[in-house]
Coordinates of C-alpha atoms and ligand atoms in Angstrom, one line a residue:
X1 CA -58.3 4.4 -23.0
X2 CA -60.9 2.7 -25.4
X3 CA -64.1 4.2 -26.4
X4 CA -67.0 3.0 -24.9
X5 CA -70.5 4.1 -25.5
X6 CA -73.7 3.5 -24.5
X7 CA -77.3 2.1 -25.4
X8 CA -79.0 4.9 -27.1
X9 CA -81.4 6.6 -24.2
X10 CA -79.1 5.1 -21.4
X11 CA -79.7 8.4 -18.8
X12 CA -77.2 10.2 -17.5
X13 CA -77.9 12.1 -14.0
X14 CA -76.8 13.5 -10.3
X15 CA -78.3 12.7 -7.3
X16 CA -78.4 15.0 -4.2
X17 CA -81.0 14.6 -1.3
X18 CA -83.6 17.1 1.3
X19 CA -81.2 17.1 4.0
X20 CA -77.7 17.3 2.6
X21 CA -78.5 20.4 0.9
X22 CA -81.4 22.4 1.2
X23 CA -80.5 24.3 4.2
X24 CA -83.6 26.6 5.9
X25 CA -84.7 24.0 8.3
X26 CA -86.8 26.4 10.2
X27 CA -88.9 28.3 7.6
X28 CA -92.6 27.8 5.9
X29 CA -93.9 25.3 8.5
X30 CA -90.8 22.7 8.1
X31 CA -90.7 20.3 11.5
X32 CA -87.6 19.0 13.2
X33 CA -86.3 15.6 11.3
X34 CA -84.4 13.2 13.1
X35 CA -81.2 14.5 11.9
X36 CA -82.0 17.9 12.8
X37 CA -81.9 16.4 16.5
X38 CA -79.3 14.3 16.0
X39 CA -76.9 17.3 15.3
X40 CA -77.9 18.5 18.2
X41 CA -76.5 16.0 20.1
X42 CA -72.8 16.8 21.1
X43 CA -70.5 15.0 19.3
X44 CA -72.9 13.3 16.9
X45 CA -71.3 15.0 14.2
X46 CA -68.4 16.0 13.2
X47 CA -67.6 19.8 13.8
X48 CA -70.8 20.2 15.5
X49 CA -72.0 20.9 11.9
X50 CA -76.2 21.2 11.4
X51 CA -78.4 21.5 8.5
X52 CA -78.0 25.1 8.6
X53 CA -77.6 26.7 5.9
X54 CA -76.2 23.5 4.1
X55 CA -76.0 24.9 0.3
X56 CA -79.1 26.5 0.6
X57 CA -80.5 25.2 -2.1
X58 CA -84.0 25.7 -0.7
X59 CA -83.1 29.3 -1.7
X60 CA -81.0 28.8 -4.6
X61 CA -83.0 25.9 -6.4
X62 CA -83.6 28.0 -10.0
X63 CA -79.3 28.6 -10.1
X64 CA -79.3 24.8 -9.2
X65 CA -81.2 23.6 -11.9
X66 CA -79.6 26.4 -14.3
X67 CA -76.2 25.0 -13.3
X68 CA -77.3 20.7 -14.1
X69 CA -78.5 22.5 -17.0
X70 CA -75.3 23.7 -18.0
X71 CA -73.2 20.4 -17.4
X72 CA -75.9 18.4 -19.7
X73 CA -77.6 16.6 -17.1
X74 CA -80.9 14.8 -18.6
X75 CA -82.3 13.4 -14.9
X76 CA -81.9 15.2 -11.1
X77 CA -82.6 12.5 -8.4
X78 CA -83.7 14.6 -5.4
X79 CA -85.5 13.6 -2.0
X80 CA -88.9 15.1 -0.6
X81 CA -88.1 16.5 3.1
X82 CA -91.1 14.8 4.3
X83 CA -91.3 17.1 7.8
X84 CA -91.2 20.4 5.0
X85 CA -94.9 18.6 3.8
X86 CA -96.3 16.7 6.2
X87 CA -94.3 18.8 9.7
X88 CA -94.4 16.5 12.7
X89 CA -95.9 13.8 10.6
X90 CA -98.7 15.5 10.9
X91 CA -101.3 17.8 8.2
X92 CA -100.4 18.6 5.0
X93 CA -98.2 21.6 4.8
X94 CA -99.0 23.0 1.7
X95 CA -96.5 26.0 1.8
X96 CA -93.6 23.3 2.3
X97 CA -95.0 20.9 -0.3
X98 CA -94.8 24.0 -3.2
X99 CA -90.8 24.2 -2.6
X100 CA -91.0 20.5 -4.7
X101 CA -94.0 21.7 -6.9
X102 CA -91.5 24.4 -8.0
X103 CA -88.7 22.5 -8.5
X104 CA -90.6 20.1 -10.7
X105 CA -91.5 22.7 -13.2
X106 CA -88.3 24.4 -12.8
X107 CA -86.5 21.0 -13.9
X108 CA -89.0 19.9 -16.7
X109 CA -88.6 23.6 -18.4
X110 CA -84.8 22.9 -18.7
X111 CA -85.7 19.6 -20.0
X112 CA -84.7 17.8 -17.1
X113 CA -86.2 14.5 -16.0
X114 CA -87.5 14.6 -12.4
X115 CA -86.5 11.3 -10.4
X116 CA -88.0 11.7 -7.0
X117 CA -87.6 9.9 -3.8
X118 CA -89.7 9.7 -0.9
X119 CA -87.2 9.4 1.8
X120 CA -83.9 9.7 2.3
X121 CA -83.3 9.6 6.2
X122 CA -85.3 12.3 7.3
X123 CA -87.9 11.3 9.4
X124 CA -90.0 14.0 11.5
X125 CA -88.5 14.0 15.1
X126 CA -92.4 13.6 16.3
X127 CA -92.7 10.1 14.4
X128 CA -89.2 8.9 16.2
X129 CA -90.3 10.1 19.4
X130 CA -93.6 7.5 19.1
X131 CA -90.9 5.1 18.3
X132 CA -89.8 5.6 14.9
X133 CA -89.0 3.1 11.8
X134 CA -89.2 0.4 15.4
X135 CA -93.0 1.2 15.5
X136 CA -95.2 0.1 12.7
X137 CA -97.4 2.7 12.8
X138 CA -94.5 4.7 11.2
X139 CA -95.3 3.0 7.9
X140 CA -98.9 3.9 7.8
X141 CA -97.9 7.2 8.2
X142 CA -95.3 7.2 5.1
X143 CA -98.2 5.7 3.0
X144 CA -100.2 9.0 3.9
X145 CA -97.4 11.2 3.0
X146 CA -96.7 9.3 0.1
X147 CA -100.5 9.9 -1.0
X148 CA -99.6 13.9 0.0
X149 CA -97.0 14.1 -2.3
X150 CA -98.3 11.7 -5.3
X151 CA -101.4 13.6 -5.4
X152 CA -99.3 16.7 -5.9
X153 CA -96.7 15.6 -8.6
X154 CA -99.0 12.7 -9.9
X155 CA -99.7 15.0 -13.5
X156 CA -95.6 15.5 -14.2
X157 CA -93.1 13.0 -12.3
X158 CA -92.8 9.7 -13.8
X159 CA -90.5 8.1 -12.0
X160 CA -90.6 7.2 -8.6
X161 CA -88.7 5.6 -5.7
X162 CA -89.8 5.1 -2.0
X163 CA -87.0 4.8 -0.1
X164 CA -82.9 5.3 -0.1
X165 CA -81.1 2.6 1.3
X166 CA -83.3 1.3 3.7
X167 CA -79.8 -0.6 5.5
X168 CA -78.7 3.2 6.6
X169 CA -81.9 4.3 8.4
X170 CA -82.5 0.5 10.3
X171 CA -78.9 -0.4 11.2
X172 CA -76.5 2.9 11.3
X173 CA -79.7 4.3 12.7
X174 CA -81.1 1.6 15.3
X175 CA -78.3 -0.3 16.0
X176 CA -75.2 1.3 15.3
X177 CA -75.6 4.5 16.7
X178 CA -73.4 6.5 14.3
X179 CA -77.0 8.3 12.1
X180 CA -80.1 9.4 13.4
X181 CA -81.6 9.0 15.9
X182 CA -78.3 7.5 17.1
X183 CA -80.0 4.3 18.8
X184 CA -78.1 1.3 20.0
X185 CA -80.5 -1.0 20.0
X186 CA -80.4 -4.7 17.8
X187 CA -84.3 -5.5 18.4
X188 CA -85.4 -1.9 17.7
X189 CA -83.2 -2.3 14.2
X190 CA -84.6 -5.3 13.2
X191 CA -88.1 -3.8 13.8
X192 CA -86.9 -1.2 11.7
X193 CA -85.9 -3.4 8.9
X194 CA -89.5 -4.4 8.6
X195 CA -91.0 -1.4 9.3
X196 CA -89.3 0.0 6.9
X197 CA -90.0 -2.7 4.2
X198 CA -93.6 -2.2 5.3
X199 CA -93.6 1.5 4.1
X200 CA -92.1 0.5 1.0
X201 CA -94.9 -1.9 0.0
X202 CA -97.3 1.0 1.3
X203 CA -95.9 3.6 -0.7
X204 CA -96.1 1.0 -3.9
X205 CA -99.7 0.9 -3.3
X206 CA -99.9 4.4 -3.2
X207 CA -97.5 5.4 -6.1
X208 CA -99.8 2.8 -8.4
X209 CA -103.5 4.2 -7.1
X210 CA -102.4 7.9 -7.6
X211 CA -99.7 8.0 -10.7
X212 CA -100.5 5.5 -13.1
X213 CA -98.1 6.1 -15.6
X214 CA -95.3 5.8 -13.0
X215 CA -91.7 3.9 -13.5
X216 CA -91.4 3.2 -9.5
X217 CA -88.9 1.1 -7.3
X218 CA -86.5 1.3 -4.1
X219 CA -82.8 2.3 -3.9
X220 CA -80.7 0.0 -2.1
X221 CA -77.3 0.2 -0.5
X222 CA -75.6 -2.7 -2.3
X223 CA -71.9 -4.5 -1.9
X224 CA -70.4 -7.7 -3.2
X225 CA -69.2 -9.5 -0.1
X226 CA -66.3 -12.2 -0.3
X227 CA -64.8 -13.9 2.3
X228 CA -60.8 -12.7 3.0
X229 CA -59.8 -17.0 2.9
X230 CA -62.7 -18.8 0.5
X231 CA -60.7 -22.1 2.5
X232 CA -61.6 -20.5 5.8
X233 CA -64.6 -21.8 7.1
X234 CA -65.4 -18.8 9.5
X235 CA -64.4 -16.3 6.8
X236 CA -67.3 -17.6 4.6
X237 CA -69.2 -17.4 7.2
X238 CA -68.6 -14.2 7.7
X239 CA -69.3 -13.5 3.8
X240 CA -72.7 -14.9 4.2
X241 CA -73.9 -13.1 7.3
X242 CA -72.6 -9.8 6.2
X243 CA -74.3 -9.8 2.5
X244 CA -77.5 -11.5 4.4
X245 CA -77.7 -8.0 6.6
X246 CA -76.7 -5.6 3.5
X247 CA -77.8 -6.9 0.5
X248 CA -80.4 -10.0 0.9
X249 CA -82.4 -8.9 3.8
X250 CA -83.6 -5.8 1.1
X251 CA -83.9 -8.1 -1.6
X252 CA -85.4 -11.0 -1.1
X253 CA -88.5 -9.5 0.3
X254 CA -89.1 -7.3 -2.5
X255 CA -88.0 -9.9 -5.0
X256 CA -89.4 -13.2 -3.7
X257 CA -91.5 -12.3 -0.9
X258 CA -89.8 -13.5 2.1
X259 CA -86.7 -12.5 4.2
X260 CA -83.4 -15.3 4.2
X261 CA -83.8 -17.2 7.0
X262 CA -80.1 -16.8 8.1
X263 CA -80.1 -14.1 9.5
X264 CA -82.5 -11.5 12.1
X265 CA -84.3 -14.3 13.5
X266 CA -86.7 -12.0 15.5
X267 CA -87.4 -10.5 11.9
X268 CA -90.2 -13.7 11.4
X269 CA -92.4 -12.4 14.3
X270 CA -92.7 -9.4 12.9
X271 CA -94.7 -9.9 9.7
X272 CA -98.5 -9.8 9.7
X273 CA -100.4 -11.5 6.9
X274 CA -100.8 -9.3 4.0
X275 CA -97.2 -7.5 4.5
X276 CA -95.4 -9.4 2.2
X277 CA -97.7 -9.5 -0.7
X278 CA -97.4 -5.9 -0.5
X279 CA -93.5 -5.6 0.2
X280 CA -93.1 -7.9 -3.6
X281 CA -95.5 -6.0 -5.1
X282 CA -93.7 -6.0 -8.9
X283 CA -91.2 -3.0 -9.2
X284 CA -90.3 -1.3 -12.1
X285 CA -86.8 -1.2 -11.7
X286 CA -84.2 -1.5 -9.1
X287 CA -81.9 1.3 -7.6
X288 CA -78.5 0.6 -6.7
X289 CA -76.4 2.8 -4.7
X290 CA -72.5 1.2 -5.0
X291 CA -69.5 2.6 -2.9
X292 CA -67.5 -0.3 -2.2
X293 CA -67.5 -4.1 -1.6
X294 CA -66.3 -5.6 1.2
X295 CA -64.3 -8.8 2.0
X296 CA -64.7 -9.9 5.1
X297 CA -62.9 -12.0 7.9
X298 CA -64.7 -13.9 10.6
X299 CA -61.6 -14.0 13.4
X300 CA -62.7 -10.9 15.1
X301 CA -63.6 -9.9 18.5
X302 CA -67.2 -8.7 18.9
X303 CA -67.9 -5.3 19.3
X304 CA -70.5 -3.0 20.5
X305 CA -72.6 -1.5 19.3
X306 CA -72.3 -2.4 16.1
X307 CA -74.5 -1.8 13.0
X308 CA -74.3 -5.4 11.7
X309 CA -76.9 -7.0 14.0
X310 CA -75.9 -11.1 14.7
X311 CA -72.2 -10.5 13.0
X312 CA -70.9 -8.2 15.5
X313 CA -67.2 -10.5 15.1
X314 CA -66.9 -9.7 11.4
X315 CA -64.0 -7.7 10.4
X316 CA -63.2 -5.9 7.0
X317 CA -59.4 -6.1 7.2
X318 CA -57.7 -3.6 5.2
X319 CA -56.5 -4.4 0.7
X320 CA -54.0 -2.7 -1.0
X321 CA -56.1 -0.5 -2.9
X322 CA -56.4 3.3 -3.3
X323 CA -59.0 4.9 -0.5
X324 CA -60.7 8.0 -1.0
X325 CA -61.3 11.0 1.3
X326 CA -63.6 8.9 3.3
X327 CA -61.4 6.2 3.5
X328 CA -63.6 4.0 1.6
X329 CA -61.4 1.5 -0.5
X330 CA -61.7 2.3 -4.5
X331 CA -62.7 -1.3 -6.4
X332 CA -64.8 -0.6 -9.6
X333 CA -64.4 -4.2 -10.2
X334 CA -66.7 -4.9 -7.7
X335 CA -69.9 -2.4 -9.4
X336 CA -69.5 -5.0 -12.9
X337 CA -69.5 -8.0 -10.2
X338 CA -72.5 -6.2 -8.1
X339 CA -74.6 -5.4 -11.7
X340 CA -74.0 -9.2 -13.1
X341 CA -75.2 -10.8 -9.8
X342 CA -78.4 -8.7 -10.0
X343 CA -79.1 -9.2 -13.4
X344 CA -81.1 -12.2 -12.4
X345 CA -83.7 -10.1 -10.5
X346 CA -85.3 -9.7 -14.2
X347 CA -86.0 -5.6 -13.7
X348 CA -83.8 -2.8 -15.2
X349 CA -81.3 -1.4 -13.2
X350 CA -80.2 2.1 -12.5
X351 CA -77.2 2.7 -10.8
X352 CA -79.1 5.6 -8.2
X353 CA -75.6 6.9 -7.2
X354 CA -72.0 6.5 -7.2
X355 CA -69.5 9.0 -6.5
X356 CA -66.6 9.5 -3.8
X357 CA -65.1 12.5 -1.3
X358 CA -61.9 14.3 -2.5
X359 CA -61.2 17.3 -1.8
X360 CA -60.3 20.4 -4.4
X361 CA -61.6 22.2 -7.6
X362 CA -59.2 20.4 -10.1
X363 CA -60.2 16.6 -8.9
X364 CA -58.1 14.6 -11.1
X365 CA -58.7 11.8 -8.5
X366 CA -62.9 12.0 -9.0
X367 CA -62.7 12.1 -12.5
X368 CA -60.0 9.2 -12.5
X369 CA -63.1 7.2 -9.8
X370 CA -65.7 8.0 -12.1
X371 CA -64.1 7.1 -15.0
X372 CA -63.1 3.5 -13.8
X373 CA -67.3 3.0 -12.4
X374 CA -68.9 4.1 -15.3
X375 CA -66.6 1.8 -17.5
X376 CA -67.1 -0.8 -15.1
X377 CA -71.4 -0.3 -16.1
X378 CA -70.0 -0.4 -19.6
X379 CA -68.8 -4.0 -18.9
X380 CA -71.8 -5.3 -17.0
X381 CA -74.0 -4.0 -20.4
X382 CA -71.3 -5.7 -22.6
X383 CA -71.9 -8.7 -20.7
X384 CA -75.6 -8.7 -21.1
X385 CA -77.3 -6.6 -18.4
X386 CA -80.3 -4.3 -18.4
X387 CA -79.1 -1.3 -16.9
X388 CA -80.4 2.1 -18.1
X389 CA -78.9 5.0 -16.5
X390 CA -76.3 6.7 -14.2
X391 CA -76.7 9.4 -11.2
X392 CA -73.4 10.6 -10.1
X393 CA -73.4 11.4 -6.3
X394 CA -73.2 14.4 -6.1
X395 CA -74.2 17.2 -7.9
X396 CA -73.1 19.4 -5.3
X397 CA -70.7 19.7 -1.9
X398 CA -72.7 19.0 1.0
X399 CA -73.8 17.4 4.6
X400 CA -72.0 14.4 4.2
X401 CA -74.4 13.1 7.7
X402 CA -72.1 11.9 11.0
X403 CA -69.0 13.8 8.6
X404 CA -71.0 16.3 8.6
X405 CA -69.4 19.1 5.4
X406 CA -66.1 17.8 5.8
X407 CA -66.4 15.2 3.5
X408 CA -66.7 16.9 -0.2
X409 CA -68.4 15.1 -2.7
X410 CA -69.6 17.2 -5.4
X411 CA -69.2 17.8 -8.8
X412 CA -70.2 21.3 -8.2
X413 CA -68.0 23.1 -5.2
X414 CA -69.6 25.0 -2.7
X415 CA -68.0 27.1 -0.5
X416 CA -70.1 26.9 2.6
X417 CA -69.6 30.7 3.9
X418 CA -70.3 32.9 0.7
X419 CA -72.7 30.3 -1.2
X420 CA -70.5 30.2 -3.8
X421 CA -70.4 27.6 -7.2
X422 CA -68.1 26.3 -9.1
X423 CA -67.9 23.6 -11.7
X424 CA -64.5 21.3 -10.7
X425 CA -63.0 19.7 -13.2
X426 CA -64.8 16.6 -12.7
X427 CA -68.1 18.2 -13.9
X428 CA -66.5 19.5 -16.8
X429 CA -65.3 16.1 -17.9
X430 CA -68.9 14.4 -16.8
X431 CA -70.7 17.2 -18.7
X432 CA -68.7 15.9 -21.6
X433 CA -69.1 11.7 -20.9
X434 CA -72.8 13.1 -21.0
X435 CA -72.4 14.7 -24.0
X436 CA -70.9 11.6 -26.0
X437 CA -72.9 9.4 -24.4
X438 CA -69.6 7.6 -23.3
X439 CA -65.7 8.6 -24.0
X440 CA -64.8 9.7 -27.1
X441 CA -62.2 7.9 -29.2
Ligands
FCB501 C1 -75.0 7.2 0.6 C2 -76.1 8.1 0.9 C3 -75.9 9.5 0.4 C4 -74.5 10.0 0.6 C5 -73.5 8.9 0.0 C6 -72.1 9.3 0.1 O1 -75.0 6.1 1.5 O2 -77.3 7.7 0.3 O3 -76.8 10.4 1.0 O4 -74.2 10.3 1.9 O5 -73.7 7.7 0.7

């Protein structure tokens, strides 16, 4: 394979988040989150499995750093468990918010850059029992646990993002039913889409009064879509409907103040004045989670519930292409594609995670996934665009959500029962990408 390097200061990084691996849901004042009642839902997840102990990295954060410290990792993207510092929603919780004041330090004394986000899916149970992301009050509580935790970190983390993949929370949440809290309800999802674009703008505001020097933005679930037949008027249709609901209903409103009008018509109703100023309030950069794309046929029959709210007829027929452990088709053509088309959004880009399940220590198959996506960023820089940086997902093995810990995507293995760590191959190899800022000759 040819060598391909990268701009000099391009960062190189794993991502994890609060709930997948923290564990020790019940100790120093921590509140239910949604998913903590979600599990408890028969069936809900796979196995039964809970939060519990997870990798119990709320216990065995110092190894954790120790060990990103060993593979050569310069950045650690990690989530706030917002019911650990504000329980319920409710008062600070200063015993919960010191778990993060810890790791901080403990990552900036290995030299390693702190990229924190607000939320990644776990909402306090109290908040969804007022009516969760469908009740705007939700996002004036965010801005005050953003304030919480920006006064806190403010003096040592830089760079900042409010929320992870916003499409998750409002329509696997709301409207699918398959993530917390497991509702099947299209109205309450598109509330949640603006709610939830509401608490990003409001946790902007925040981020800017209390951290000045801050490099802040949003993650966002991104896929190129393309219709199955680009003859096929219903297929395109299809195209346009399913990358309105995952990629242009996040977008627009951050980047030019206003949601498409194709698609969530009840989305319109929704805004009061002032929300939109505040939802494309300039970011710094732009986080993109990629996976997958999609290519999509219009010739279904709709069913329910379904996450995608308006296109409930769309289908995602089946390529010939590799899948991995989560049967999620393998396409890095589609990251250059995604990278390009963003590139006229005019902020850097950081690719927030990107990673796949496969099972084993000696993963030949991740390192062969990661290999192709990374070159594939190579590409999109070649071809002009700004992006500065890389997070594998994941560090470490952990509660992959509905999958629950059956779905392994770590660099790091964990074995579940004894705690255990070990580096699979695939860190080995990443710790040396990281190391020659690329592949070597
Ligand atoms: C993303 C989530 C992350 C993880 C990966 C596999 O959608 O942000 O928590 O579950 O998928």
């Amino acid at each position: 394979m040819s060598r391909v390097t990268f701009p000099a200061g391009f960062v190189w990084g794993a991502a994890t988040a609060a709930f997948q691996i923290e564990g020790s849901t019940t100790v120093d004042g921590r509140s239910d989150s949604i998913w903590d009642a979600f599990c408890r839902v028969d069936g809900a997840v796979r196995n039964g499995d809970t939060g519990d102990p997870g990798a119990d990295h709320y216990n065995l954060m110092a190894d954790d750093v120790a060990l990103m410290k060993s593979m050569g990792l310069q950045a650690y993207r990690f989530s706030v468990a917002w019911p650990r510092v504000r329980p319920d929603g409710g008062a600070v919780n200063p015993l919960g918010l010191s778990f993060y004041d810890r790791l901080v330090d403990t990552l900036l004394d290995k030299g390693i850059t702190p990229w924190l986000t607000l939320y990644h899916w776990d909402l306090p149970q109290k908040l969804e029992d007022m009516g969760g992301w469908a009740n705007r009050d939700t996002a004036y509580r965010f801005a005050e646990y953003t304030n919480t935790v920006t006064e806190c970190l403010a003096d040592r983390v830089v760079h900042w993002t409010t929320l992870n993949e916003p499409w998750c929370s409002a329509f696997l949440g709301y409207a699918g039913g398959i993530h917390a809290p497991g509702r099947t309800d299209p109205e309450a999802a598109t509330a949640a889409v603006h709610h939830l674009m509401l608490a990003h703008g409001l946790g902007m505001r925040a981020i800017r009064e209390n951290v000045p020097r801050a490099v802040a933005g949003v993650t966002l679930n991104l896929f190129p879509v393309a219709p199955v037949d680009p003859a096929d008027e219903s297929d395109v249709d299809a195209a346009r409907a399913i990358d309105g609901l995952q990629n242009r209903v996040f977008l627009d409103p951050v980047f030019d103040g206003s949601y498409p009008a194709d698609v969530l018509p009840g989305l319109a109703e929704l805004v009061q004045p002032g929300d939109m100023e505040l939802i494309s309030a300039p970011v710094d950069f732009l986080g993109v989670n990629y996976y997958r794309d999609y290519v999509v046929s219009g010739h279904g029959e709709p069913r329910l519930p379904s996450e995608w709210v308006g296109a409930e007829h769309v289908t995602f027929p089946p390529r010939d292409l590799p899948l991995t452990d989560s049967g999620w088709e393998v396409n890095s053509d589609g990251l250059t594609t995604l990278l390009v088309d963003l590139a006229d959004r005019g902020v850097p880009l950081y690719v927030t995670e990107n990673g796949a399940a496969y099972p084993g220590i000696e993963d030949d198959d991740r390192v062969t996934f990661l290999d192709g996506h990374i070159r594939a960023i190579g590409a999109a820089i070649d071809r002009g665009v700004d992006v500065r940086g890389y997070f594998c997902w994941s560090l470490l093995d952990n509660f992959e959500w509905a999958e629950g810990y059956a779905k392994r995507f770590g660099l790091v293995h964990v074995d579940f029962a004894t705690q255990q760590r070990t580096l699979k191959r695939s860190a080995h190899w990443y710790a040396r990408v990281i190391a020659d800022n690329g592949f070597g000759e």
